[in-house]
Amino acid sequence: MSGAPGAAGTLPLRSGEAVPAELQAAAGGKAGPLLALAARGHPVWPGVVLLPPADGPLTAAALAELQRALAALPGGAGPLAVRSSAAVEDGSQCSYAGQFHTRLHVPPEALAEAIEAVWASTRQQGVAAYGTLLAQARQGEAGDRRDTAASGEAAAAPAERPAVLVQPMLPALVAGVAFGADPVSGHRGLTLIQAVAGLADDLLAGRCDGDRYRLDRDGTLLERQLLTADGPLLQDEELLQLHRLVQGLARELGGPQDVEWALDGQRRLWLLQARPITTLQGLADPAGAPGLWDNSNIVESYPGVTTPLTFSFARKAYSEVYASFCRFMGVPAPLIRRHRAVFATMIGFHQGRIYYNLLSWYRVLSLLPGYGLNAGFLERMLGVQQPLSPEQRRSLRLEPRVARLTDLLRLGSTLAALLLNACTLEQRRRDFRRRLDRSLLDPAGLARLGSARPDELVGQYRRIEADLLSHWDAPLINDFYAMVLYGLLGGLLRRWRLDPDGGLLQRWISELGAVISTEPHRRIRAMAQGLRGDPELVALLAEGSLAEIRPALAQRPAVAAELSAYLETFGDRCLGELKLETLSLRDDPLPLLRSLAAAAAPRPQARPGGEAAAAGLPESAAGRPEVPPEAPKGSSAGAPGTARRPARGRAGRPTGSLPRSLSPGRRLLLGWLRRGLRSLLTQRENLRFERTRVFGQARRLLLELGQRCSELGLLDRAEDALFLEVEELLATVEGTATSGDLRALAELRRRQWQQHLLAPPLPRRFRTRGIPGLDLPRPGDLPAPGGLDPQPGEPWQGLGCSPGRVRGPVQLVHDPRRWLEQRPGLSGPRPILVATATDPGWVLLFPHAAGLLVERGSALSHVAIVAREVGLPMVSELVDISQALRDGDRVDLDGASGRVWRLEAEAEAEGEDEAEIAAAGPAGRQAPGCAAAEGPDHRDGR
């Protein structure tokens, strides 16, 4: 049966009667869906839809036709319900609920007046205000996740007349609303039902409450809250019928619905209205899969906001490397293949920042026997401050627990693999370096990249991927053993009460030997030594531009040759070296030149902190300043790279030695672990430098590929490749791309990147439910800054990473590259640098620094290792220290104990006046979280 419009513009609303789609659209947001549902046989309460005339009042012909159609319906001769059905009502983006006029119990003779009142309601001030407020709220949402076009739906009140839905009043025994999801929490697996006796208009207007029922997705009743003691208004069969109706409508209409319903005197179910639950937009499902995100150590490699190209490269590397690691540890290959999806999610990308997906790390680790023990090692390796409970760890197992005998056999197999890997580790290192030399291009090959075809660039990248990323065995196994020995050694020292504060362990892992991470610092100091007889060049390196410096270097071929040799070896060891958007030192050597100038300039040092009395430190009970015994009195720690004599305790024994009362067996064990750990850490640093070479060549290849795409008109600029994923770039050349419009995709991602730069940083650790991007912490949920606020005279307590005692002014470094480039002059003491995180490229800042204070980091970080080797005092794990201090504040830093004291301002103290403090202070200053300092340096115009 087909429902054709009447001559005066009416449509029948009856179950089983079809209406053309174009007429359903003309019927508005409320009546249109009901016409569609009635055509599909749903129990829609019958009525008539009056389409709006173009202009003028309601004509007599239209009114007569409407009354004839109503008379043919059950109860049509009695009181009527007259409702608006505007085009903007009950939409997927906004509902306009209650904004337009509705009249109930309308006598047939007052029908015309009720219709005119509905039409007039479009001009009400409240309707316009609703649209404006909704548009403003949508545009002001954090992250602006919705397209602004969606907000445009609510930007203004509709000017045209709405359609009108007219129905006989339903003699309801019970009525109410049902939701296909929880509109408040966002829980999608629930049906919520409210019911009242009679009509539900008071319930809908919020003037009364009703019985409440909650059912799960299978229709099982979870909760029943009754308004009175007279018993439930709905029986179990009726609840299940409503549940099936609501869930069926969600499937048909493309999302959970807000449904008005009623039971008549024969307890037949009627559908009165169905509209989308608009509050679910952008709301995460609290019953969704949990996520636990932490950037404790990974922030050292990927600080701040980064680009899709970098993240996609890192994600593939983590997936391949740790799948290989599990193979080396004896995990069966079928088991690894079965859980490839877990390996692919070991890191996540949130508002442009890279985080560990901790739950995936625990799940991968659960594939190894001895999971309970290994999990503790994992937490120390990742720098996790809040470990999971044993129960939480057990819940993350990927495979069911096996019989004890089977687990013991698997553990034995893994131990055998560990022993074999330990015996073959040195051979693996040699094989890895040979593979590296074979796969990476030599200087001549790199020089030819400028003329390489796109397919040649992709071929070389695929070789690096196949030969190195899939065979990263030596660095990973070496790291694993270093992690295990570090944990064992620290645990034994604590258990035997030899190192309660961790200072002894930090001294034991100092002086690692031939660590390539310290070589840049040594070379910078050696080059600086040769520059000290050329103050004119030193001043130019400190403050000149590259355009001014290059001619001066051309006139000094010996200096230029030394710089060229440095860049050939260490050109990829730069600030943010693992971020593909970072300009390497080959591309922009200015940070290196600034560091050379700082190392060559004869400047006063920040004073050693041995004399605690002048610093205002707390006094002991004897009335003498309480100086940590680990800090040697009169230490020259403020001068990086100077030789340091070992501190001696009261008995004249070096503080890094063991007590004579320790048994020979324990002494031998600790000595063996110490030597093994120092060897592993040395190799760890050297192998990680090779990682820098790999990332450097990957950067060159991908940016050259971006240049080819720019030349071919696929991208506007070569650096737009940074906003594509690696596979999107390669697929364009290999013929497997699903979209050829790289320009539009890059532009979209660039806009998102710019938004991420402006957004406040997410917390160090947070949890999500369901789709992570919908459940990120909002700005109001972030912890307030400045949580590190000791009592007057009390120190901040962090993690001592590099021993030494120094006192002086601080400088905050939010963007180290920009800070280096903007350093003014070379007068004044070297400041103590304060940062949220560091990376290996921070060696360029060491000539400028008397000490380091870092919010996040570990004693095994690259910067901590190099700081110990060159004698730069360092303390990390100082939460919010960059918020608690300002440029020019003075502190006393003890890198052995991890304590930091804020000092009162001192004028003309021991030859250091306020002018000298100011000279070291304000340059390069910018507000915390300043967006302009982060991101791809290729757009800085250099």
XYZ file of N, CA, C and O in Angstrom, residues 702-703 705-724 729 732 740-747:
128
model
N 63.591 9.239 2.988
C 62.178 9.624 2.958
C 62.002 11.085 2.553
O 61.053 11.420 1.825
N 62.896 11.946 3.000
C 62.781 13.348 2.603
C 63.166 13.541 1.134
O 62.606 14.407 0.447
N 62.498 11.312 -1.068
C 61.280 10.847 -1.733
C 60.205 11.933 -1.714
O 59.463 12.114 -2.693
N 60.135 12.681 -0.602
C 59.220 13.821 -0.567
C 59.576 14.866 -1.602
O 58.697 15.483 -2.221
N 60.884 15.065 -1.825
C 61.322 16.011 -2.851
C 60.869 15.562 -4.235
O 60.408 16.370 -5.042
N 60.971 14.253 -4.517
C 60.515 13.763 -5.825
C 59.010 13.948 -5.978
O 58.534 14.319 -7.058
N 58.261 13.705 -4.913
C 56.805 13.903 -4.979
C 56.467 15.360 -5.219
O 55.505 15.679 -5.928
N 57.277 16.252 -4.641
C 57.067 17.678 -4.877
C 57.364 18.032 -6.330
O 56.614 18.771 -6.982
N 58.456 17.491 -6.868
C 58.818 17.760 -8.258
C 57.757 17.254 -9.227
O 57.524 17.845 -10.289
N 57.090 16.161 -8.854
C 56.060 15.569 -9.720
C 54.682 16.181 -9.495
O 53.709 15.769 -10.133
N 54.579 17.135 -8.590
C 53.293 17.786 -8.342
C 52.380 17.023 -7.411
O 51.218 17.392 -7.241
N 52.888 15.954 -6.757
C 52.055 15.194 -5.824
C 51.975 15.871 -4.465
O 51.026 15.640 -3.704
N 52.968 16.676 -4.124
C 52.991 17.447 -2.890
C 53.380 18.880 -3.214
O 54.072 19.129 -4.207
N 52.951 19.811 -2.375
C 53.317 21.211 -2.586
C 54.778 21.470 -2.244
O 55.451 22.254 -2.903
N 55.244 20.815 -1.181
C 56.608 21.017 -0.706
C 57.187 19.664 -0.322
O 56.456 18.758 0.089
N 58.496 19.556 -0.373
C 59.141 18.287 -0.016
C 58.864 17.916 1.429
O 58.623 16.747 1.744
N 58.866 18.911 2.322
C 58.668 18.605 3.736
C 57.236 18.175 4.063
O 56.967 17.724 5.176
N 56.311 18.309 3.106
C 54.957 17.800 3.351
C 54.953 16.289 3.531
O 53.996 15.726 4.065
N 56.025 15.623 3.079
C 56.134 14.179 3.305
C 56.121 13.843 4.791
O 55.755 12.722 5.172
N 56.507 14.783 5.649
C 56.505 14.536 7.084
C 55.112 14.257 7.619
O 54.965 13.650 8.682
N 54.084 14.698 6.890
C 52.720 14.541 7.364
C 52.022 13.342 6.727
O 50.809 13.200 6.844
N 52.784 12.508 6.071
C 52.285 11.239 5.552
C 52.895 10.108 6.364
O 53.917 10.279 7.025
N 53.788 6.916 1.583
C 54.795 7.402 0.636
C 55.296 6.283 -0.269
O 55.352 6.417 -1.496
N 52.815 4.929 -2.919
C 52.631 5.781 -4.091
C 53.597 5.370 -5.203
O 53.239 5.365 -6.392
N 45.481 8.710 -4.362
C 46.555 9.435 -5.037
C 46.648 10.879 -4.629
O 47.553 11.591 -5.080
N 45.726 11.339 -3.768
C 45.703 12.751 -3.387
C 46.554 12.957 -2.142
O 46.051 13.203 -1.042
N 47.862 12.845 -2.297
C 48.761 13.039 -1.169
C 48.717 14.470 -0.656
O 48.892 14.720 0.535
N 48.477 15.414 -1.559
C 48.472 16.822 -1.176
C 47.381 17.089 -0.127
O 47.632 17.724 0.909
N 46.168 16.604 -0.378
C 45.064 16.849 0.557
C 45.311 16.148 1.888
O 45.028 16.697 2.960
N 45.841 14.931 1.823
C 46.104 14.193 3.055
C 47.174 14.897 3.890
O 47.045 15.029 5.110
N 48.227 15.363 3.252
C 49.284 16.067 3.975
C 48.766 17.363 4.582
O 49.129 17.720 5.710
N 47.903 18.071 3.841
C 47.367 19.328 4.363
C 46.478 19.085 5.581
O 46.524 19.831 6.566
